[in-house]
PDB file of C-alpha atoms in Angstrom:
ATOM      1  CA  UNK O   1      63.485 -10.145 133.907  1.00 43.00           C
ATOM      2  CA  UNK O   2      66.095  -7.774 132.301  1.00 43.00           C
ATOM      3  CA  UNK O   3      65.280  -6.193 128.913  1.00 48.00           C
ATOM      4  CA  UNK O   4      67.645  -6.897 126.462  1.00 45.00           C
ATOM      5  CA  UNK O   5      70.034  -4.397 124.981  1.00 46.00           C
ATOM      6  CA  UNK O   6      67.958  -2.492 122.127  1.00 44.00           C
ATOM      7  CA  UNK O   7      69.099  -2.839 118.605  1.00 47.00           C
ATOM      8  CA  UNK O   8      70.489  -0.480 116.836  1.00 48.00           C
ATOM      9  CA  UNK O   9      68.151   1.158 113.748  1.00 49.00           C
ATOM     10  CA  UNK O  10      67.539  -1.139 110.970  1.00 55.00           C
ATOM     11  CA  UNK O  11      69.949  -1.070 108.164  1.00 89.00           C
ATOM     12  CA  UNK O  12      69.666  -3.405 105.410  1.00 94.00           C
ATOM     13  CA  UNK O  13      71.303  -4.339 102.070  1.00 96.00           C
ATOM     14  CA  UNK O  14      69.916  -5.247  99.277  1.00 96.00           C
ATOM     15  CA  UNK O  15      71.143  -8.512  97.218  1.00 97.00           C
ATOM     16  CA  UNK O  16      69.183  -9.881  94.546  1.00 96.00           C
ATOM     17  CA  UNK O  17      65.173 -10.026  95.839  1.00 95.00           C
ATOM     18  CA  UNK O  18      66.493 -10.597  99.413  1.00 97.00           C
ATOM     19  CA  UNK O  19      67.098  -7.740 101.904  1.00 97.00           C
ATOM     20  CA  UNK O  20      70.005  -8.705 104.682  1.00 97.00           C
ATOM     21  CA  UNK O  21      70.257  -7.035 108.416  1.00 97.00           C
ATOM     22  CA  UNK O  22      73.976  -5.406 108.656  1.00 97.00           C
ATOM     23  CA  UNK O  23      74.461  -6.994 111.815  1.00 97.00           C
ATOM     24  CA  UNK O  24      77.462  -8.874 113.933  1.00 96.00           C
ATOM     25  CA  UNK O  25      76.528 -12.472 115.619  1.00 96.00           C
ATOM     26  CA  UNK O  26      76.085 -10.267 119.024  1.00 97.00           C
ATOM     27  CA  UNK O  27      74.098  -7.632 117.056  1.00 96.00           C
ATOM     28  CA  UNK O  28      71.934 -10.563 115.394  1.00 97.00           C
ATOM     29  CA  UNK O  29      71.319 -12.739 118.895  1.00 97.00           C
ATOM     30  CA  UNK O  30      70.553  -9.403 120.821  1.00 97.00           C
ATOM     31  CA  UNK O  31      67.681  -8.525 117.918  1.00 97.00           C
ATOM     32  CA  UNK O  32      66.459 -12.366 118.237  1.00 98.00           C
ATOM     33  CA  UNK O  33      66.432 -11.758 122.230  1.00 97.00           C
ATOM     34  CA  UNK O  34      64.298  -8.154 121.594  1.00 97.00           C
ATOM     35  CA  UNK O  35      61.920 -10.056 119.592  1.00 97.00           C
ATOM     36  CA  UNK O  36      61.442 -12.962 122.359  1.00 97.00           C
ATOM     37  CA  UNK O  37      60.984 -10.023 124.981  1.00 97.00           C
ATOM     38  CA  UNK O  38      59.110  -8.613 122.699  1.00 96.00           C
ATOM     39  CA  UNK O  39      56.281 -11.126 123.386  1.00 96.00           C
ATOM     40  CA  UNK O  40      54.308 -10.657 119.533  1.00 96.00           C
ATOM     41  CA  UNK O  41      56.435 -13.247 118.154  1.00 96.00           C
ATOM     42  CA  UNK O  42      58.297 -13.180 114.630  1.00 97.00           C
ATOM     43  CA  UNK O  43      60.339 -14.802 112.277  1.00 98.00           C
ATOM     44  CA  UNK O  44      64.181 -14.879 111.557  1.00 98.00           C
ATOM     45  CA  UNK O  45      65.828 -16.485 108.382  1.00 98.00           C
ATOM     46  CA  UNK O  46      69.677 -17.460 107.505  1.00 97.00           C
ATOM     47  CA  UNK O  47      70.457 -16.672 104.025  1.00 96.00           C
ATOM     48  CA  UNK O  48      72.719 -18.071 101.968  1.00 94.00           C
ATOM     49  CA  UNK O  49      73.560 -17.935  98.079  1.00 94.00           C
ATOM     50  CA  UNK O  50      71.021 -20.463  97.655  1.00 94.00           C
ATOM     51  CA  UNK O  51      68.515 -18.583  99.309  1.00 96.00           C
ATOM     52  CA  UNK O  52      69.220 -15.813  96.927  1.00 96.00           C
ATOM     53  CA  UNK O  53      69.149 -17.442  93.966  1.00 96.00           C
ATOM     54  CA  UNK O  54      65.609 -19.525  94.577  1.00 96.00           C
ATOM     55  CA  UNK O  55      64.024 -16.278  95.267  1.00 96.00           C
ATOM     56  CA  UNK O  56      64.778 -14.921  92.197  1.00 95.00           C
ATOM     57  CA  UNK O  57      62.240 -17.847  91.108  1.00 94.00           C
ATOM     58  CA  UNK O  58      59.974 -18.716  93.886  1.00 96.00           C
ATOM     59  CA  UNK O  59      57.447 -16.052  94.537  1.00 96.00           C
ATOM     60  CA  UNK O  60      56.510 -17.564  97.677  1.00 96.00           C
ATOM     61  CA  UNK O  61      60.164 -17.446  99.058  1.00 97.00           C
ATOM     62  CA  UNK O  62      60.472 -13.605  98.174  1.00 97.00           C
ATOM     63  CA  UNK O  63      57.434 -12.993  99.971  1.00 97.00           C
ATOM     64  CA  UNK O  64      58.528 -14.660 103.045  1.00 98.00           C
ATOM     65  CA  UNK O  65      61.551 -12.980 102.842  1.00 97.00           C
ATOM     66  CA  UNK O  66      60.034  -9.848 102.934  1.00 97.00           C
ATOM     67  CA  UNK O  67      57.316 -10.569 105.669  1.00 97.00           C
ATOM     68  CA  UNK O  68      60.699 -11.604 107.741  1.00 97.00           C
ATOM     69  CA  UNK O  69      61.483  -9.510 111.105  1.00 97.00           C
ATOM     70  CA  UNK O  70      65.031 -10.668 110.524  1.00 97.00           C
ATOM     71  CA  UNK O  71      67.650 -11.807 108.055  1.00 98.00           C
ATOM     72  CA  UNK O  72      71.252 -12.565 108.832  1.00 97.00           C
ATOM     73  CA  UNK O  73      74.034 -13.749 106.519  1.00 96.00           C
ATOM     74  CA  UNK O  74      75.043 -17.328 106.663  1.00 93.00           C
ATOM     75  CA  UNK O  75      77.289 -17.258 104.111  1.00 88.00           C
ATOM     76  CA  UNK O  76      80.928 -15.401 103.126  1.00 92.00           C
ATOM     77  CA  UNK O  77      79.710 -14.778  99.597  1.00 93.00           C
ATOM     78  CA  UNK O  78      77.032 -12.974 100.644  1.00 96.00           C
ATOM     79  CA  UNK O  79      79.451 -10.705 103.012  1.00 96.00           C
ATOM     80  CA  UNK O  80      81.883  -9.937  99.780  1.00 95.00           C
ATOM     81  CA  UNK O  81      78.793  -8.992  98.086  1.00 95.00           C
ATOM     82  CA  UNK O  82      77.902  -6.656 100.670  1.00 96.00           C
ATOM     83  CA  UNK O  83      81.267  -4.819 100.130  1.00 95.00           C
ATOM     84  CA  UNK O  84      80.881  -4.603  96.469  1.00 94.00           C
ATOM     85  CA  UNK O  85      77.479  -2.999  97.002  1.00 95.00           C
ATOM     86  CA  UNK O  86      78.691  -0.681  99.050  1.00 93.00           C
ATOM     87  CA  UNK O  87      77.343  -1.749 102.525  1.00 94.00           C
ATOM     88  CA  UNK O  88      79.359  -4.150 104.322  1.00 96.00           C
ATOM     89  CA  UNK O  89      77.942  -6.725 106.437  1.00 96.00           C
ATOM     90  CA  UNK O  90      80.336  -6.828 109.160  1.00 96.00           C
ATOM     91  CA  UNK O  91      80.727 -10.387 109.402  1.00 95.00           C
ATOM     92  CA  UNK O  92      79.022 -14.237 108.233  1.00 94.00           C
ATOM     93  CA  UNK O  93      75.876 -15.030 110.820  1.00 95.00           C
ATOM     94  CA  UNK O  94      75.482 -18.884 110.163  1.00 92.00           C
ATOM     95  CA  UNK O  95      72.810 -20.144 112.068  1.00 90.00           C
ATOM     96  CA  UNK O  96      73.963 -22.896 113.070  1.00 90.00           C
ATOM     97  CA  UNK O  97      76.510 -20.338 114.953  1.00 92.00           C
ATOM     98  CA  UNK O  98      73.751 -18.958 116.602  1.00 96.00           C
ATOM     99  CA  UNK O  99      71.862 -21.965 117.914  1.00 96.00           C
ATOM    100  CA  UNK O 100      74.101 -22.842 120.850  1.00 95.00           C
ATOM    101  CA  UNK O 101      74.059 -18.849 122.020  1.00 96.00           C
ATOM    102  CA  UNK O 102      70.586 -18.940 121.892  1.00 97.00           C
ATOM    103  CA  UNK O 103      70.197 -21.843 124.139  1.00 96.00           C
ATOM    104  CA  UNK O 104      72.650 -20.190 126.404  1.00 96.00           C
ATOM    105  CA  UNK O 105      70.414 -16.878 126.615  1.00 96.00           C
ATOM    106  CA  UNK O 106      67.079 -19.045 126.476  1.00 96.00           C
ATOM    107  CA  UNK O 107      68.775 -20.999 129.605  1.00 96.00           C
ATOM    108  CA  UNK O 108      69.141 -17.601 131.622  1.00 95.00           C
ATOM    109  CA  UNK O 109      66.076 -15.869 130.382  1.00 95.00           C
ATOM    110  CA  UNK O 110      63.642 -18.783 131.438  1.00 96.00           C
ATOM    111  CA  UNK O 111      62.879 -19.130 127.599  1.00 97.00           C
ATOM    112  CA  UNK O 112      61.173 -22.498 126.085  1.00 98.00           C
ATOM    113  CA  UNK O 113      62.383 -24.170 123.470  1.00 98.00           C
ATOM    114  CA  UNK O 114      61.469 -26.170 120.225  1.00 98.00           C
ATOM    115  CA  UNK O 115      63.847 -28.238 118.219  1.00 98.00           C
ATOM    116  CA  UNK O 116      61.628 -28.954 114.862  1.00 97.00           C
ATOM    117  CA  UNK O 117      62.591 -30.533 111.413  1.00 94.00           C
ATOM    118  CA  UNK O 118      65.886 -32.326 110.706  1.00 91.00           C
ATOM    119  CA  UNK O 119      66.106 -35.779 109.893  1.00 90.00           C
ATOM    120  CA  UNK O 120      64.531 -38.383 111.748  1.00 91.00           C
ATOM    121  CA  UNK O 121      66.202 -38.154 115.366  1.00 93.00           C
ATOM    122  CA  UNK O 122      68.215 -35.160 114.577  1.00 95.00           C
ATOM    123  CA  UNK O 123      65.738 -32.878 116.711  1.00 95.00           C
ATOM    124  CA  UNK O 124      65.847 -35.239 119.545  1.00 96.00           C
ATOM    125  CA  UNK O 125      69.810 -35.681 119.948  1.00 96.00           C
ATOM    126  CA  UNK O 126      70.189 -31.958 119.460  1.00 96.00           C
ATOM    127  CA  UNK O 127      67.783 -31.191 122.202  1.00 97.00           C
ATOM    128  CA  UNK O 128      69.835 -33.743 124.800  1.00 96.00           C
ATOM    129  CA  UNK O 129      73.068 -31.937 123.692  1.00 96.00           C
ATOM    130  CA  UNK O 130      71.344 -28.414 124.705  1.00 96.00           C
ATOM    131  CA  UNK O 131      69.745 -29.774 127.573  1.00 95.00           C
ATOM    132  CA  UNK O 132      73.148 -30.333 129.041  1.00 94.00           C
ATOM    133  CA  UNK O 133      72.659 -26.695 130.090  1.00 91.00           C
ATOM    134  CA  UNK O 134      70.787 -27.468 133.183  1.00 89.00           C
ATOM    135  CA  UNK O 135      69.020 -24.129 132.729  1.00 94.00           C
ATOM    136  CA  UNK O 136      67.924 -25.236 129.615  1.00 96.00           C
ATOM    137  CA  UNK O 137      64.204 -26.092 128.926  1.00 97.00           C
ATOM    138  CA  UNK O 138      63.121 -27.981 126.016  1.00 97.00           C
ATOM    139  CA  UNK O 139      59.327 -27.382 125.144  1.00 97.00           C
ATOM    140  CA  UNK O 140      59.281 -30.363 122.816  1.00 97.00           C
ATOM    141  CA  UNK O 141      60.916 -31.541 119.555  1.00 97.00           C
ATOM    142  CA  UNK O 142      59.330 -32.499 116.322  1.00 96.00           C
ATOM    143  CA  UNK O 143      60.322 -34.262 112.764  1.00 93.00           C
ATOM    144  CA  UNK O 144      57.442 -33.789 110.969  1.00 91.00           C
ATOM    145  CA  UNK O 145      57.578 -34.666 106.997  1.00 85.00           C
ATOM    146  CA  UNK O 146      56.802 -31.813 104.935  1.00 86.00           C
ATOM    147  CA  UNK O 147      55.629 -31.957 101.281  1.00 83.00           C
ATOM    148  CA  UNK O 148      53.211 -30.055  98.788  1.00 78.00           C
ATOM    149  CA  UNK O 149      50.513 -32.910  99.082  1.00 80.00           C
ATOM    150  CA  UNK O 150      47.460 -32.005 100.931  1.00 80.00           C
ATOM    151  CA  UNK O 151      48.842 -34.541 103.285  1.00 80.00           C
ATOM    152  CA  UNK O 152      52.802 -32.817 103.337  1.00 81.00           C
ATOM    153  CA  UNK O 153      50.263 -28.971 104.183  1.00 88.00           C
ATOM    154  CA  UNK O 154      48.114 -30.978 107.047  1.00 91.00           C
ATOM    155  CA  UNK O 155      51.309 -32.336 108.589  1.00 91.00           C
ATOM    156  CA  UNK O 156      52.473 -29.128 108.390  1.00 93.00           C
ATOM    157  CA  UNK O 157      49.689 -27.146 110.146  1.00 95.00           C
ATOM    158  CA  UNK O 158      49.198 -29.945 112.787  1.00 96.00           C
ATOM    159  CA  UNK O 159      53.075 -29.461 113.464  1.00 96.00           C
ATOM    160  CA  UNK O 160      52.725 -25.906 113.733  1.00 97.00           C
ATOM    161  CA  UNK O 161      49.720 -26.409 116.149  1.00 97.00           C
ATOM    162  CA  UNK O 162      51.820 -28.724 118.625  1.00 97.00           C
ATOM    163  CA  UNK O 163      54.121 -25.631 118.545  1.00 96.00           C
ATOM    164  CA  UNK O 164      51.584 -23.722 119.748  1.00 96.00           C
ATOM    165  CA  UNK O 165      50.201 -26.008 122.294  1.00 97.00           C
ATOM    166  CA  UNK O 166      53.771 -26.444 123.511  1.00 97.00           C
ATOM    167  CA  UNK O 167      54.017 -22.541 124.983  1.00 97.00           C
ATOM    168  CA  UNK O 168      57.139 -21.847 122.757  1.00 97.00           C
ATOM    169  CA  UNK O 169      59.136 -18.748 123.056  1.00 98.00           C
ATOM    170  CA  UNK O 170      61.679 -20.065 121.013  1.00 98.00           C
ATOM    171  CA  UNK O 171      61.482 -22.500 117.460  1.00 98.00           C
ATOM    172  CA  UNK O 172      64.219 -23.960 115.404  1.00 98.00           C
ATOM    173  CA  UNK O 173      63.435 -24.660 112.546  1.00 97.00           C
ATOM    174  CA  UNK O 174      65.267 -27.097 110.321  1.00 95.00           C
ATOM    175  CA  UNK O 175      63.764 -28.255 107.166  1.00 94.00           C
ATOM    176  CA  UNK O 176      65.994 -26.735 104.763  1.00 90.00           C
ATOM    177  CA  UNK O 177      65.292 -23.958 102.231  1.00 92.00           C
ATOM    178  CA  UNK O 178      62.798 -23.044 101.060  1.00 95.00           C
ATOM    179  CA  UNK O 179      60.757 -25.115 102.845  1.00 94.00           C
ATOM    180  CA  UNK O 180      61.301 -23.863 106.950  1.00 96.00           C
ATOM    181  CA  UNK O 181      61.128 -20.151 105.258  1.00 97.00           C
ATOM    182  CA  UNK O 182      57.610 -21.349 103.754  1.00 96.00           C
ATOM    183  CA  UNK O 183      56.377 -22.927 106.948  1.00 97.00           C
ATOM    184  CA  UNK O 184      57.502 -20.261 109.232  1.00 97.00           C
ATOM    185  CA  UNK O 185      56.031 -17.570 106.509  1.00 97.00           C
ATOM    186  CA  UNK O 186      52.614 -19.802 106.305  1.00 96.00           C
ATOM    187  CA  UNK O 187      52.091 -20.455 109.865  1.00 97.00           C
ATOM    188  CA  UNK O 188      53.540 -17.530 111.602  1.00 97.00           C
ATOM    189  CA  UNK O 189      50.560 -16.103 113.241  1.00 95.00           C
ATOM    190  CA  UNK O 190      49.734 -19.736 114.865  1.00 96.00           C
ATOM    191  CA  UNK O 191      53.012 -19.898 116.046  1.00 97.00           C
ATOM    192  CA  UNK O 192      52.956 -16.397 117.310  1.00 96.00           C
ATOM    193  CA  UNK O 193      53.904 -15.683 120.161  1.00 96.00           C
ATOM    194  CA  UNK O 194      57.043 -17.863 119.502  1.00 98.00           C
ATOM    195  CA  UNK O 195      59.695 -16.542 117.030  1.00 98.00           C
ATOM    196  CA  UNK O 196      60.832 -19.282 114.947  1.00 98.00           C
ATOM    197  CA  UNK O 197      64.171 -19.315 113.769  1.00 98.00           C
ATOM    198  CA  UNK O 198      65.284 -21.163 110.195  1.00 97.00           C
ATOM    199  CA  UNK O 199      68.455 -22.988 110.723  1.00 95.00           C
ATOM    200  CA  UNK O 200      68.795 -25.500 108.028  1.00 91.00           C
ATOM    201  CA  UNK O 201      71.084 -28.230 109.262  1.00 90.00           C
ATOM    202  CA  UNK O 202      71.957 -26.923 112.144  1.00 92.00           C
ATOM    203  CA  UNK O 203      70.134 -29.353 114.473  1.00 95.00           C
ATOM    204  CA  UNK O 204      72.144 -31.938 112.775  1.00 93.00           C
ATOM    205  CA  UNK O 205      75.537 -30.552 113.210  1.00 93.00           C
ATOM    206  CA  UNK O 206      74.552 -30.043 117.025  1.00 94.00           C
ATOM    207  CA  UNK O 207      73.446 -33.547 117.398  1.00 93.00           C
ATOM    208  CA  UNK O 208      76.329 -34.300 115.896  1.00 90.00           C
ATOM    209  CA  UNK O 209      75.069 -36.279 113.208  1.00 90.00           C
ATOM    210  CA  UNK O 210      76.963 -34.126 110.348  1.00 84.00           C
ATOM    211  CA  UNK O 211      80.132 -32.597 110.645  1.00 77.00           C
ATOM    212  CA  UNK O 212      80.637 -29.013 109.723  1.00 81.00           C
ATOM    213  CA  UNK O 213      83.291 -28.032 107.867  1.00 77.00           C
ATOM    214  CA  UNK O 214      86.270 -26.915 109.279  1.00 81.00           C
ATOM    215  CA  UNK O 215      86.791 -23.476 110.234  1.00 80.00           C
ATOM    216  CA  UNK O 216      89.194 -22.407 107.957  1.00 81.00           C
ATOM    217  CA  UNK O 217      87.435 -23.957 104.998  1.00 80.00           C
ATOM    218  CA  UNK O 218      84.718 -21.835 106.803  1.00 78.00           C
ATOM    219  CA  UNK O 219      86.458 -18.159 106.786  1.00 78.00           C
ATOM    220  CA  UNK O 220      87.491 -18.918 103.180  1.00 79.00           C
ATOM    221  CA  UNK O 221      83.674 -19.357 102.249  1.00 79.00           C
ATOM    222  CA  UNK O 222      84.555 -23.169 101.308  1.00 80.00           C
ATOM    223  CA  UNK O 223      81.847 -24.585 103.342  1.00 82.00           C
ATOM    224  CA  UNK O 224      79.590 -25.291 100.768  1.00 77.00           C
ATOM    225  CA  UNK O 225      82.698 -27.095  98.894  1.00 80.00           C
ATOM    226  CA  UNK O 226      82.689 -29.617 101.901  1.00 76.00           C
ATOM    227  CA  UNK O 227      79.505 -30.604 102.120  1.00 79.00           C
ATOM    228  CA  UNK O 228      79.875 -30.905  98.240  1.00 77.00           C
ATOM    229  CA  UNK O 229      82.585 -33.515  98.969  1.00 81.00           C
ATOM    230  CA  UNK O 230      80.009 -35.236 101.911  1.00 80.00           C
ATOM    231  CA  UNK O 231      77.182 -35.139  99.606  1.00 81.00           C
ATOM    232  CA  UNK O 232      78.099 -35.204  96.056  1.00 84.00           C
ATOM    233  CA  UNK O 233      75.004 -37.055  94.572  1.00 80.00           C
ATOM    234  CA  UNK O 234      72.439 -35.260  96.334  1.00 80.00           C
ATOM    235  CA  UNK O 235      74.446 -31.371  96.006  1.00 76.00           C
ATOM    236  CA  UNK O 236      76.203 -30.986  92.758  1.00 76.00           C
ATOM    237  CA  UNK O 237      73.802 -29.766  91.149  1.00 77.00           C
ATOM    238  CA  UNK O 238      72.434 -26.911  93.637  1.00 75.00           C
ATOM    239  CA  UNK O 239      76.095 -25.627  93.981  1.00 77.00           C
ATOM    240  CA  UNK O 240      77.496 -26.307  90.998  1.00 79.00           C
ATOM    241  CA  UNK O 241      74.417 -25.665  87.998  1.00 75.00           C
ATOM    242  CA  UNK O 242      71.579 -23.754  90.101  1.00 79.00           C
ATOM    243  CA  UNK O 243      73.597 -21.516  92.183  1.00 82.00           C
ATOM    244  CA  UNK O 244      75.671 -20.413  89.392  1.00 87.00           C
ATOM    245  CA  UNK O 245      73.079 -17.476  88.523  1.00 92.00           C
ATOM    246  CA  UNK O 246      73.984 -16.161  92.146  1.00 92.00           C
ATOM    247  CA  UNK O 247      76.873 -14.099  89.665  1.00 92.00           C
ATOM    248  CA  UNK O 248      74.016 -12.703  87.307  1.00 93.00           C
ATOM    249  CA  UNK O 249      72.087 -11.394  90.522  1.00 94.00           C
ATOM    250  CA  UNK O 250      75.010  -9.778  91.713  1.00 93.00           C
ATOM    251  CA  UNK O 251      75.930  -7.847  88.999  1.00 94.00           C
ATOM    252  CA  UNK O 252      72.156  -6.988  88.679  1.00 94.00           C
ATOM    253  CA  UNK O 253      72.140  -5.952  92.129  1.00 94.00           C
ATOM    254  CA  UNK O 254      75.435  -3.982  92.056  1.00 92.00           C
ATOM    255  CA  UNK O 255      73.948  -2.169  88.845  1.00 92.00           C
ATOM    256  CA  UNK O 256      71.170  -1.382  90.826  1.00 89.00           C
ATOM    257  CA  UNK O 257      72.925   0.371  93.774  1.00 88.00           C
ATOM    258  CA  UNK O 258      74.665   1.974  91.335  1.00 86.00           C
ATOM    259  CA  UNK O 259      72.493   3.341  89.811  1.00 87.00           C
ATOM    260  CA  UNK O 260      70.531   4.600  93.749  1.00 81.00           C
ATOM    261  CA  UNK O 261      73.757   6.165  94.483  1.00 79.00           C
ATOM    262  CA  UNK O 262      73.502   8.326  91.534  1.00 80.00           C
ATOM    263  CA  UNK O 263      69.814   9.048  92.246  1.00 74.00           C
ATOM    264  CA  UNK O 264      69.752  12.878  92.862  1.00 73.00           C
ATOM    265  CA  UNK O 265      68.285  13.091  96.464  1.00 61.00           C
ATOM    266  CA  UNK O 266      65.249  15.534  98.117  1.00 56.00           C
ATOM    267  CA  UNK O 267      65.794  19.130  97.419  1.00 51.00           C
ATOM    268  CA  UNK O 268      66.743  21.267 100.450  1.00 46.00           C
ATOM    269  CA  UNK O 269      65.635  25.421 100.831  1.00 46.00           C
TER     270      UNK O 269
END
């Protein structure tokens, strides 16, 4: 087996509570590959503006976050923030970018995959799309329902164990934020030696079950505008009353990098 290409040092930025890998899509899937080859497992989220601004009120999503191995941008406002702060991200990461890559390395490496989460049948459709790769192996696909019951945290652990019994190497996740971050972050070290990936709808939009947006409403950072349109009921309020506060964080933020720039550094003889 060839070793993959090492990553480069980590370099991070710094936006709201979350910290964000300055990585390219190649730079992000060849740091995913070092962690499978890595063989101790580990975790890799996707945020978003979303993902900002519910860690800026969910402790258990900032410490997630931070317990992370990887974080990649999957969203354009979160690259223009980079640039106001003073360290560009070179470019958007969206998971669901990085799924079919994955399965396309995973398919050469011998890797063993696990579709998880999604709506009902979303895992199972995605994983005959992928396994159109010949070289593809799937280890096993779940739906579990997730919930904060005692029931929702059993159904949890006992989908996390299946994982395990499975021989992973690689795990999608897709329950949607927070709650794949929380599962991942909660049952890491019985997934271990897997590394689990959170890709929010991604299964879905491989299965082809829901369209993505197009890629120019993509580029413009308009995504979250169409599945607005798709979705208005369930999503006007997320992007249009909760993420609003994502313009307070930055401002915070950009204060705050400000104000480390300044920051006389260690004195030199």
């Amino acid at each position: 087996m060839t070793n993959a290409r090492a990553p480069a040092a980590p370099r991070r930025v710094r936006i709201g509570s979350l910290e964000i890998d300055v990585l390219d899509r190649e730079g992000a899937l060849d740091a995913i590959e070092a962690l499978v080859l890595s063989g101790r497992g580990g975790a890799v989220f996707t945020p978003n503006v979303d993902h900002v601004v519910k860690a800026e009120r969910d402790p258990r999503l900032r410490a997630a976050y931070a317990a992370a191995d990887l974080a990649v941008a999957d969203g354009m406002p979160l690259v223009w923030a980079s640039r106001l702060l003073g360290t560009p991200l070179p470019e958007r990461v969206a998971g669901a970018d990085l799924v079919v890559p994955l399965a396309a390395r995973a398919a050469r490496r011998g890797w063993r995959l696990y579709l998880v989460g999604g709506a009902p049948g979303d895992a199972a459709r995605a994983a005959e799309v992928l396994a159109r790769d010949p070289g593809v192996t799937i280890a096993g696909v779940d739906a579990p329902t997730l919930d904060p019951s005692p029931a929702g945290e059993e159904a949890g652990r006992a989908a996390a164990e299946r994982v395990r019994a499975a021989r992973a190497d690689l795990v999608l996740a897709a329950f949607g934020a927070p709650k794949q971050e929380l599962w991942i972050h909660r049952h890491l070290d019985l997934l271990r030696p897997a590394v689990v990936l959170g890709v929010g709808a991604s299964l879905a939009f491989v299965a082809g079950t829901v369209p993505r947006a197009p890629p120019w409403m993509s580029r413009a950072g308009l995504e979250w505008l169409h599945r607005l349109l798709r979705e208005p009921r369930r999503l006007w309020r997320r992007y249009l009353v909760e993420d609003a506060a994502f313009t307070a964080v930055l401002v915070r933020s950009w204060r705050e990098a400000r104000r480390a720039a300044r920051a006389p550094g260690p004195r030199t003889r």
